[in-house]
Coordinates of C-alpha atoms and ligand atoms in Angstrom, one line a residue:
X1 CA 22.6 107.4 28.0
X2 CA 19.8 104.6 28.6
X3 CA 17.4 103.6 26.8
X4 CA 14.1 105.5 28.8
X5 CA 11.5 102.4 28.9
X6 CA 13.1 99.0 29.3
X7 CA 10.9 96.6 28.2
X8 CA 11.2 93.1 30.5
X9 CA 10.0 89.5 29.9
X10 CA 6.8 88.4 30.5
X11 CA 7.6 85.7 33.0
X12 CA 10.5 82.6 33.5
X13 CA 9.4 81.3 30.6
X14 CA 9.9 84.4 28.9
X15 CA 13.4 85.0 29.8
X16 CA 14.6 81.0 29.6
X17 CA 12.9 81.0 25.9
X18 CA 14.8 84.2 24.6
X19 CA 18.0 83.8 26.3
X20 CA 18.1 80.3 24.9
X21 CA 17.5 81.2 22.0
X22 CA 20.5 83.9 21.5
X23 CA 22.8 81.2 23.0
X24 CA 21.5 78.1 20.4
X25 CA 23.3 79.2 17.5
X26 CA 26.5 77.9 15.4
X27 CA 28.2 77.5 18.4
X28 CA 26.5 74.2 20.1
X29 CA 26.0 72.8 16.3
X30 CA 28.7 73.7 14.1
X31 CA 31.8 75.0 16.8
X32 CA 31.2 72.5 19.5
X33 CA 31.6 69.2 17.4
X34 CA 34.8 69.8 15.9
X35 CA 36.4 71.0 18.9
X36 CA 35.0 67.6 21.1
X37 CA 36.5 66.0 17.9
X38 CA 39.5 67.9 18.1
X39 CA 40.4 67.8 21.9
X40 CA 40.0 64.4 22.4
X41 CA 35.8 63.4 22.7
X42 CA 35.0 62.4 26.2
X43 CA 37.3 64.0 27.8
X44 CA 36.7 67.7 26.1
X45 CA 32.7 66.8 26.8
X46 CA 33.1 65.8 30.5
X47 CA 35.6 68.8 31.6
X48 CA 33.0 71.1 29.1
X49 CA 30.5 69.8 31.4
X50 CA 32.4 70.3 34.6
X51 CA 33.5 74.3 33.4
X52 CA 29.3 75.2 32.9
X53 CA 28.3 73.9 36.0
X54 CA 31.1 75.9 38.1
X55 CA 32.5 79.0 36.0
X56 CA 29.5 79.0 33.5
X57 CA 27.1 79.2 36.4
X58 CA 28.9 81.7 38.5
X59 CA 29.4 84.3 35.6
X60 CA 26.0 84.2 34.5
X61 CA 24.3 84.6 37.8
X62 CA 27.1 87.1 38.6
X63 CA 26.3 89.1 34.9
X64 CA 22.4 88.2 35.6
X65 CA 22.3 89.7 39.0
X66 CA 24.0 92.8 38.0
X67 CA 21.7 93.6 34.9
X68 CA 18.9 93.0 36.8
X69 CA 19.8 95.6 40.4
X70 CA 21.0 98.1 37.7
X71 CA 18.8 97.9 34.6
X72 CA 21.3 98.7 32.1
X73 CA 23.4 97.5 29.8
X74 CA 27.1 96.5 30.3
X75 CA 29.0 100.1 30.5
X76 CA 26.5 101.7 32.4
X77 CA 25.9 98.7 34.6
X78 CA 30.1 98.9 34.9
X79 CA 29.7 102.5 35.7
X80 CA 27.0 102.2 38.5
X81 CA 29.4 100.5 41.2
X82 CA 32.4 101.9 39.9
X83 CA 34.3 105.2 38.4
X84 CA 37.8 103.3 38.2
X85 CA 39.8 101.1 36.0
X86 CA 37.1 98.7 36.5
X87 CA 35.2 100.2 34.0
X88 CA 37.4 98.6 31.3
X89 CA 35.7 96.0 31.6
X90 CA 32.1 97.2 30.5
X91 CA 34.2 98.3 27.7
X92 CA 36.0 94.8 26.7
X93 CA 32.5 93.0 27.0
X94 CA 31.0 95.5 24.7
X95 CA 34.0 95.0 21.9
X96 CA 33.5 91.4 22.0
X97 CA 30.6 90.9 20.2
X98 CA 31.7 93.3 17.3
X99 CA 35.1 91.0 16.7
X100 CA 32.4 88.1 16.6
X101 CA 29.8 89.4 14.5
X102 CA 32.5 89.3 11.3
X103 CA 33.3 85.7 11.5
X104 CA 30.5 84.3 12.7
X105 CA 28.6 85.8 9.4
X106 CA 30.9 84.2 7.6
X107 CA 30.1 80.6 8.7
X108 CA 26.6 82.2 8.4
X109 CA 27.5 82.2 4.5
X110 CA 28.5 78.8 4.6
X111 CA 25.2 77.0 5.8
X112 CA 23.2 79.6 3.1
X113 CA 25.6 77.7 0.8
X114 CA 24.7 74.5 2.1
X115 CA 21.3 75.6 2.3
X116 CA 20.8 76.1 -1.6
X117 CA 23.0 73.1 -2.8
X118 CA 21.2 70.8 -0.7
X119 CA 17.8 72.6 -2.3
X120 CA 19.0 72.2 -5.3
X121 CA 19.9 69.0 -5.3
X122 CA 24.0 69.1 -5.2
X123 CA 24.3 66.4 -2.9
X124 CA 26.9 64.2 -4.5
X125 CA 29.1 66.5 -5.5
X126 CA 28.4 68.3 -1.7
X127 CA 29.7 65.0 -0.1
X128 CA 32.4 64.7 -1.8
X129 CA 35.9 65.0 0.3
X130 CA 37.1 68.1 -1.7
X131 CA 34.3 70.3 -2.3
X132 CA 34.0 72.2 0.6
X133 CA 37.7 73.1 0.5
X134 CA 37.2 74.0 -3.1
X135 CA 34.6 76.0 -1.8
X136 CA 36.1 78.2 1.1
X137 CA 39.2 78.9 -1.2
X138 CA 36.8 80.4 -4.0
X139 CA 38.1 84.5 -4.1
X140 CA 34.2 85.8 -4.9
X141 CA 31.6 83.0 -3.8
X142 CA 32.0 82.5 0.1
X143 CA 32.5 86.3 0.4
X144 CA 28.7 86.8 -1.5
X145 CA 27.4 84.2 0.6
X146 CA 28.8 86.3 3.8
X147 CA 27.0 89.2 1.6
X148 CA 23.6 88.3 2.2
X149 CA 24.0 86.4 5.5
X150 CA 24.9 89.9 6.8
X151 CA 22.5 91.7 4.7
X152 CA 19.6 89.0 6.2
X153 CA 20.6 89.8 9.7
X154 CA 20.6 93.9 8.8
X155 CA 17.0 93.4 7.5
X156 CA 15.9 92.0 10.8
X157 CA 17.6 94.4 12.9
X158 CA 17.1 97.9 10.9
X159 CA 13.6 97.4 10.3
X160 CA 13.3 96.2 14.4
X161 CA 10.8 92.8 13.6
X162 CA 13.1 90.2 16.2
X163 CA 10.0 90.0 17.4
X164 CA 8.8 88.3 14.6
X165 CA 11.9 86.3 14.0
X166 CA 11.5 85.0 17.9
X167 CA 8.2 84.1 17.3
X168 CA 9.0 81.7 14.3
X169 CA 12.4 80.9 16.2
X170 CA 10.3 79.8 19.2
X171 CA 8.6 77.3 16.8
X172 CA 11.4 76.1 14.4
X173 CA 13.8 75.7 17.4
X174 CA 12.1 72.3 18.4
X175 CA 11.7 71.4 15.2
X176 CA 15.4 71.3 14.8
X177 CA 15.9 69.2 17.9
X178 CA 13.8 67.0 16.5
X179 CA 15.2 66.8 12.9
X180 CA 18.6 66.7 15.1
X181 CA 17.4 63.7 17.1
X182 CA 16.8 61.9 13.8
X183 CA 20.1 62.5 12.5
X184 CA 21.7 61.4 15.8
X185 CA 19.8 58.0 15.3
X186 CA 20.7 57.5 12.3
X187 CA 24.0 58.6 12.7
X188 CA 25.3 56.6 15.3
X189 CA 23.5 52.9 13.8
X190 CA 25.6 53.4 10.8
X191 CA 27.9 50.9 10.7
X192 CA 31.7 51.5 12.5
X193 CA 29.3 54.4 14.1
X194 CA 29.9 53.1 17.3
X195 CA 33.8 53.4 17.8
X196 CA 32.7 57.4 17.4
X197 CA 30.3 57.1 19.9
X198 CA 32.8 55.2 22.4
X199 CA 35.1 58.2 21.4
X200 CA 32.7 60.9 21.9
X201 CA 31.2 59.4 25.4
X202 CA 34.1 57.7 27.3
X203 CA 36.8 60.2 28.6
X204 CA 40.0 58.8 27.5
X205 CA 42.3 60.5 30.7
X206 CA 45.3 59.9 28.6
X207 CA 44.1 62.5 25.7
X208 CA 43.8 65.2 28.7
X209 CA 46.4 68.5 28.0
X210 CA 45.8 72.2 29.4
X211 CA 44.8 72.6 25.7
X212 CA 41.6 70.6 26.4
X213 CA 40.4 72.9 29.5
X214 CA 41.2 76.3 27.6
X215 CA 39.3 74.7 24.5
X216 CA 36.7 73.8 26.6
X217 CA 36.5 76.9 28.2
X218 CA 36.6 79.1 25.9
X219 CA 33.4 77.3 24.1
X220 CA 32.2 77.5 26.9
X221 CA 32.0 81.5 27.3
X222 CA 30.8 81.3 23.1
X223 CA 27.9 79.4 23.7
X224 CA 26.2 80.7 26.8
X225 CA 27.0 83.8 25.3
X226 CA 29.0 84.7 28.6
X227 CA 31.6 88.0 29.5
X228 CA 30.1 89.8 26.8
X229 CA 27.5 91.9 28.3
X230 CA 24.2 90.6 26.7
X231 CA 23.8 88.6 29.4
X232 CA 23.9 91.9 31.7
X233 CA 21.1 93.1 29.4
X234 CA 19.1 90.1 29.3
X235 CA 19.2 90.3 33.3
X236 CA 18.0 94.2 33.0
X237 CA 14.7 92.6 31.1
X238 CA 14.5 90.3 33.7
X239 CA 11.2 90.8 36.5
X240 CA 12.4 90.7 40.0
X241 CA 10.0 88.2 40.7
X242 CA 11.4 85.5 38.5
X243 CA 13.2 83.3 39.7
X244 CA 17.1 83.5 38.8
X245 CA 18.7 80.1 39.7
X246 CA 16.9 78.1 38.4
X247 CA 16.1 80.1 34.7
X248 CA 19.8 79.9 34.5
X249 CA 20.3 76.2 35.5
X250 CA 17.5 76.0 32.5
X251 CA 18.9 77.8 30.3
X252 CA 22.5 76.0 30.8
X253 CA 20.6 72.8 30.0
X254 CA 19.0 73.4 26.5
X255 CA 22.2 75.2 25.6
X256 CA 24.2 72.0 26.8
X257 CA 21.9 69.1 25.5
X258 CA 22.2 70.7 22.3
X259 CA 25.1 71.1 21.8
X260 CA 25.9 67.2 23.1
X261 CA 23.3 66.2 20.1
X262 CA 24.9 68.0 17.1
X263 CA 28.2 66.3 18.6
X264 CA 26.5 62.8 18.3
X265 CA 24.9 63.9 15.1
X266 CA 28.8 64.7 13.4
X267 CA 31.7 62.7 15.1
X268 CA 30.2 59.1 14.9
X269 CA 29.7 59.8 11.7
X270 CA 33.3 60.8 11.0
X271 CA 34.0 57.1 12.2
X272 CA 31.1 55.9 9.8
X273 CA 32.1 57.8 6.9
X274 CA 36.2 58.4 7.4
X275 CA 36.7 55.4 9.7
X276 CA 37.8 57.8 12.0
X277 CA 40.3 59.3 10.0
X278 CA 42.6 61.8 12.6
X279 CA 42.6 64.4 9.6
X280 CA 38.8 64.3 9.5
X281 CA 38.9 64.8 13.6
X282 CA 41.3 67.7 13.4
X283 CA 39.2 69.4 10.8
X284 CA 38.3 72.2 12.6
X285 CA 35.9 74.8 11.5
X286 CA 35.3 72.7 8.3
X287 CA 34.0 69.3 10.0
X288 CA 30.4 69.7 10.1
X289 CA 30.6 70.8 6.3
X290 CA 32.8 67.8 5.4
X291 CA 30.9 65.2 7.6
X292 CA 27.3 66.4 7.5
X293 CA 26.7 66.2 3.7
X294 CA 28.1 62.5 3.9
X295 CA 25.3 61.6 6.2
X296 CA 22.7 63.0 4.1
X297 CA 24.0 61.2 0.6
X298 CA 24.2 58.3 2.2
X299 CA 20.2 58.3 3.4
X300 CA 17.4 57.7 1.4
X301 CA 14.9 61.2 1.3
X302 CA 19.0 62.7 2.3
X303 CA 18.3 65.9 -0.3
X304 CA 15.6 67.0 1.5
X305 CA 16.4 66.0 4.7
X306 CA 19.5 68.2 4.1
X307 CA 17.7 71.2 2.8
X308 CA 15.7 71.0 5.8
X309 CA 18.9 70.6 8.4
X310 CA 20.5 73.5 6.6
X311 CA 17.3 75.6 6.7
X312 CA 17.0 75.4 10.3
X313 CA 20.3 75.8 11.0
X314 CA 20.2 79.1 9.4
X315 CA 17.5 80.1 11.6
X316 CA 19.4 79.5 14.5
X317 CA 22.5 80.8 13.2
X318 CA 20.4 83.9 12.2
X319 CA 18.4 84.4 15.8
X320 CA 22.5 84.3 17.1
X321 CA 23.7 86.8 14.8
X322 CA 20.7 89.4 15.2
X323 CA 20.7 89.5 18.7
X324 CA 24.9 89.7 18.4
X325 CA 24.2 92.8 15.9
X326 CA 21.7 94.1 18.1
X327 CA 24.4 94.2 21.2
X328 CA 26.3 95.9 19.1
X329 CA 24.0 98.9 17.7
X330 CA 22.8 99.3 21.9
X331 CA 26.3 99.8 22.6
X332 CA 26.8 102.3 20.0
X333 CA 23.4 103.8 20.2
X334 CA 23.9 104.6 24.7
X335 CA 27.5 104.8 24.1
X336 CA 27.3 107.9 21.3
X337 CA 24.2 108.8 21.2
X338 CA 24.2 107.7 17.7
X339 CA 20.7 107.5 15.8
X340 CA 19.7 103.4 15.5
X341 CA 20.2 103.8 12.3
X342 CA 23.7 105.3 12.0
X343 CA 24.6 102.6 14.0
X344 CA 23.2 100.0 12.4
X345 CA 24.9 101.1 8.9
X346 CA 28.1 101.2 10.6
X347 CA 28.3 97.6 12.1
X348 CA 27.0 96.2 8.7
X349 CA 30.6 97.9 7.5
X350 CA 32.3 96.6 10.2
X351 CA 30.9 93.2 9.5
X352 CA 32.0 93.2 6.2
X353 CA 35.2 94.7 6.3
X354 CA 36.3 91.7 9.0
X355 CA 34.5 89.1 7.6
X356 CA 35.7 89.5 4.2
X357 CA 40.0 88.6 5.5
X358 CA 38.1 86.1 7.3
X359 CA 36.4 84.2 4.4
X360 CA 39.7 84.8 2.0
X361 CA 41.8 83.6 4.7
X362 CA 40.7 80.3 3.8
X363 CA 41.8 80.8 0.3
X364 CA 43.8 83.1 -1.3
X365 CA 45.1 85.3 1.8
X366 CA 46.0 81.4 3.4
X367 CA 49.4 83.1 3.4
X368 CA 48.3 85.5 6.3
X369 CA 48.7 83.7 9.4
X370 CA 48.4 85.7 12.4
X371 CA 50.5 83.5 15.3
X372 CA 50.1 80.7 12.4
X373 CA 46.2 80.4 12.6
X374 CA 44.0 81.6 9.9
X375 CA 42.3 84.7 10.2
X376 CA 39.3 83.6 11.2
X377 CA 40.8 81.3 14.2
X378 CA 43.1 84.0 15.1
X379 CA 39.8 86.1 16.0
X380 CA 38.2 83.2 17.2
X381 CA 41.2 83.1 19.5
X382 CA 41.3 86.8 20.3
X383 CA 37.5 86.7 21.4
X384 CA 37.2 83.4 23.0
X385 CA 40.7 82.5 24.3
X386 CA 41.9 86.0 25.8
X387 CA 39.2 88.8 25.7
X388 CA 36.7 86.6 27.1
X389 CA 38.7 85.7 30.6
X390 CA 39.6 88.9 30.7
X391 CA 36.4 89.9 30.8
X392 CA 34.9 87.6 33.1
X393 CA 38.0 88.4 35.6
X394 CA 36.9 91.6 35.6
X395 CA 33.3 90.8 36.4
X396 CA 34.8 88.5 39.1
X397 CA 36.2 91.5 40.4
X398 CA 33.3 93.8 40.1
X399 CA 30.9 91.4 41.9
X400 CA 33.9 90.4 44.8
X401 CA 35.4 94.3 45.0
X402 CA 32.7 96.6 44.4
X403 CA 29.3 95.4 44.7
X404 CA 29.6 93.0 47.7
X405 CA 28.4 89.5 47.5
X406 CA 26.3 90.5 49.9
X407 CA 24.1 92.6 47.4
X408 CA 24.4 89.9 45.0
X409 CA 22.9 87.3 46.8
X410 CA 20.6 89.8 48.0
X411 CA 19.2 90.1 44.1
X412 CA 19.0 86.6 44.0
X413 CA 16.7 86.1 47.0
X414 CA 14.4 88.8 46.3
X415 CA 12.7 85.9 44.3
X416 CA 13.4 82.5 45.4
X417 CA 15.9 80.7 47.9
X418 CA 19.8 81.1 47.1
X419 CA 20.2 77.3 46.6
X420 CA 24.0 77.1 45.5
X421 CA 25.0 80.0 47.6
X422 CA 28.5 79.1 49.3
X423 CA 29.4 77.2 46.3
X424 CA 28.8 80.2 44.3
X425 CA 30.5 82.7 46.9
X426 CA 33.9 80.3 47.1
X427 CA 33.2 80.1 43.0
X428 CA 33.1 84.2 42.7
X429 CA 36.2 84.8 44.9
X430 CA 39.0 82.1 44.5
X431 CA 37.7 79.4 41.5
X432 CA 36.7 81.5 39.0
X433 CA 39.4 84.5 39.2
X434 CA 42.5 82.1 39.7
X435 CA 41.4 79.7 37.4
X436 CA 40.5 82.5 34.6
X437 CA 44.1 83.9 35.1
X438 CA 45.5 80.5 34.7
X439 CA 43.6 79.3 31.4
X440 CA 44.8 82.8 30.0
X441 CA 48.1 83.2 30.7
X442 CA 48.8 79.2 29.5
X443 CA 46.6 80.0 26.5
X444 CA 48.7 83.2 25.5
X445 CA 51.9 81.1 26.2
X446 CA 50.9 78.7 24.5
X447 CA 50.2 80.0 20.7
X448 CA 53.6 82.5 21.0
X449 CA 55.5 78.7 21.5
X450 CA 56.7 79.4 24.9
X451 CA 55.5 76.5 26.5
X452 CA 53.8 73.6 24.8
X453 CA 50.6 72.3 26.8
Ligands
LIG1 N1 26.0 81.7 21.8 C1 25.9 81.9 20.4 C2 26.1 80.5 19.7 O1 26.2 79.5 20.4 C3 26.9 82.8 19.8 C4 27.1 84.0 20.6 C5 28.2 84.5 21.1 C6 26.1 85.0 20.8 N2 27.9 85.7 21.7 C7 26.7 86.0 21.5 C8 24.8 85.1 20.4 C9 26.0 87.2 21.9 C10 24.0 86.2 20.8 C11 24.7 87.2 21.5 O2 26.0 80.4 18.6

């Protein structure tokens, strides 16, 4: 069932703007700073870059282009060029976003917390090196933060204002750059600061594993919001007379530059604060909440500057998760047939029934290791690591099998000139698809111990 009117953007701007603005979210500013610090700084940065200029940009046009011919939304855009097997994968890209709802609420929790320490002027004990793990292993707290970051993001999308939240988005986004910008200077002059920026900018060849490309990768696919299907509905809003290429290479930009500012913004300041301590660099999910309060103790005006931070991190965090929601509740609503609001009620459930073993998995479920990563990971895995190649194989093979590259690029020219053309027609056919098959199957053999990479 579709939706009867589709609305569409207003121009380039338009669609650039509010794509950005679903991709911007935790995952340039909180996920992709601890893995760069993880997997090795410049190395993880250059081969991130590398992946979003080839795979990221032939998956998006590839989603983009088929949104827009069909105007619908992943399963029926799916269904359009095919009746087969194919179809699965309309049906993987729409189950994504429900396994990332869950966790990425819960991290949602964690900057509220931040939010209202910093606000109320916690800061010393915040930047101390055991309070966030006291924190996360709390039975009741994290799990009421998750509460109300989940019940924030219902309000928005029950009572239908995005609207209004893109409108202030649109406004605090900048801002945030800004304040980011700040941090980022201040950051990297502190001193020792600059041994984290050596490590963050210069790719160190010898700190290259497999492990680096499927992390990179598969941050990749999170933050441009790719194999997932809201790009195939963001194309469907899309005018024909826009021109594709290059909104994408804009959108690929802002997504990217911010994402390599909160990473100047956190690990030099690792080396400032931890003198580049390796435990601090493998903190995963935890780093920006272990490094970022540091920062701000350690600068004069830091309590409000850190109120601030938090604040529009939420924001960001928040315009992510509504438009993840939303995904979910169109899914549900063409799928079924189910009232918006039936829907609505029964993703907030599904939110908090996952994210809850998500936020105790840091604490007293610790014992529950799913292929020995905490709950959370483990669906960050599921999502990022396997469901998400998956997915984009199977848009690989949609575009190459069924529609015809000819029709694509067809899409493409109706507005502008196919610039990247025969790159992106060797991309669609061999790169992509072999590649994608590679990063998954070493990734899968990988966490079960069967080979080490
Ligand atoms: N890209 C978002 C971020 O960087 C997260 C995200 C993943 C997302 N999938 C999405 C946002 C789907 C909106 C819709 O935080």
């Amino acid at each position: 069932m579709e939706k009867k009117a589709r609305g569409t953007f207003s121009g380039k701007l338009g669609y650039v703007l509010a794509v950005s603005g679903s991709a911007v979210g935790l995952g340039n500013i909180w996920r992709f700073p601890y893995l760069a610090a993880k997997y090795g700084g410049g190395i993880f940065l250059l081969v991130y870059i590398l992946l979003a200029v080839t795979f990221g940009f032939t998956l998006i046009l590839s989603e983009t282009a088929l949104g827009r011919m069909t105007g619908k939304s992943p399963i029926g855009a799916f269904k359009t060029f095919t009746k087969g097997k194919l179809v699965a994968g309309g049906w993987i890209s729409a189950i994504i976003p429900m396994l990332i709802v869950p966790y990425y609420c819960v991290i949602g929790g964690w900057v509220i917390k931040y939010l209202v320490g910093f606000a109320s002027g916690n800061v010393e004990s915040m930047a101390t090196d055991t309070f966030f793990s006291e924190f996360v292993a709390a039975p009741v707290e994290p799990v009421i933060w998750l509460m109300v970051f989940v019940l924030l993001t219902f309000m928005v999308v029950i009572f239908g204002v995005e609207k209004g939240v893109e409108r202030i988005s649109k406004i605090l986004m900048p801002v945030l750059i800004v304040l980011a910008i700040i941090i980022c200077i201040y950051s990297v002059t502190r001193p020792g600061a600059l041994e984290g920026v050596k490590y963050y900018l210069i790719p160190d060849f010898s700190k290259f594993s497999v492990m680096t490309v499927v992390a990179a990768m598969g941050q990749m696919f999170y933050s441009l919001s790719i194999a997932m299907g809201i790009l195939i509905t963001y194309g469907s809003y899309m005018k024909k007379e826009v021109n594709m290429e290059s909104s994408i290479k804009q959108v690929e930009v802002v997504d990217t530059l911010v994402a390599i500012l909160a990473g100047l913004m956190i690990i030099p300041a690792v080396f400032a604060f931890s003198g580049g301590d390796q435990t601090t660099l493998n903190a995963g999910p935890s780093l920006m909440f272990i490094t970022i309060p540091k920062v701000f103790e350690s600068m004069g005006m830091g309590q409000a500057i850190g109120a601030v931070f938090f604040l529009l991190v939420l924001v960001a965090a928040l315009t992510s998760s509504i438009s993840l929601m939303e995904t979910c509740v169109s899914s549900l609503q063409d799928q079924w047939g189910w009232s918006r609001k039936k829907s609505c009620l029964l993703m907030v459930g599904e939110m908090i029934l996952l994210g809850i073993p998500c936020s105790l998995g840091f604490g007293v479920w610790d014992f529950i290791k799913p292929l020995g990563l905490s709950i959370l990971d483990f669906f960050d895995f599921l999502t990022n690591s396997v469901m998400m190649p998956i997915s984009a194989f199977l848009i690989c093979l949609l575009v190459v099998k069924a529609i015809g590259l000819d029709r694509i690029s067809q899409e493409v020219r109706l507005s502008s000139k196919f610039k990247r053309e025969k790159a992106y027609r060797f991309m669609v056919r061999y790169l992509v698809p072999v590649g994608l098959l590679i990063i998954l199957v070493s990734s899968v053999l990988n966490v079960f111990g069967i080979i080490t990479i």
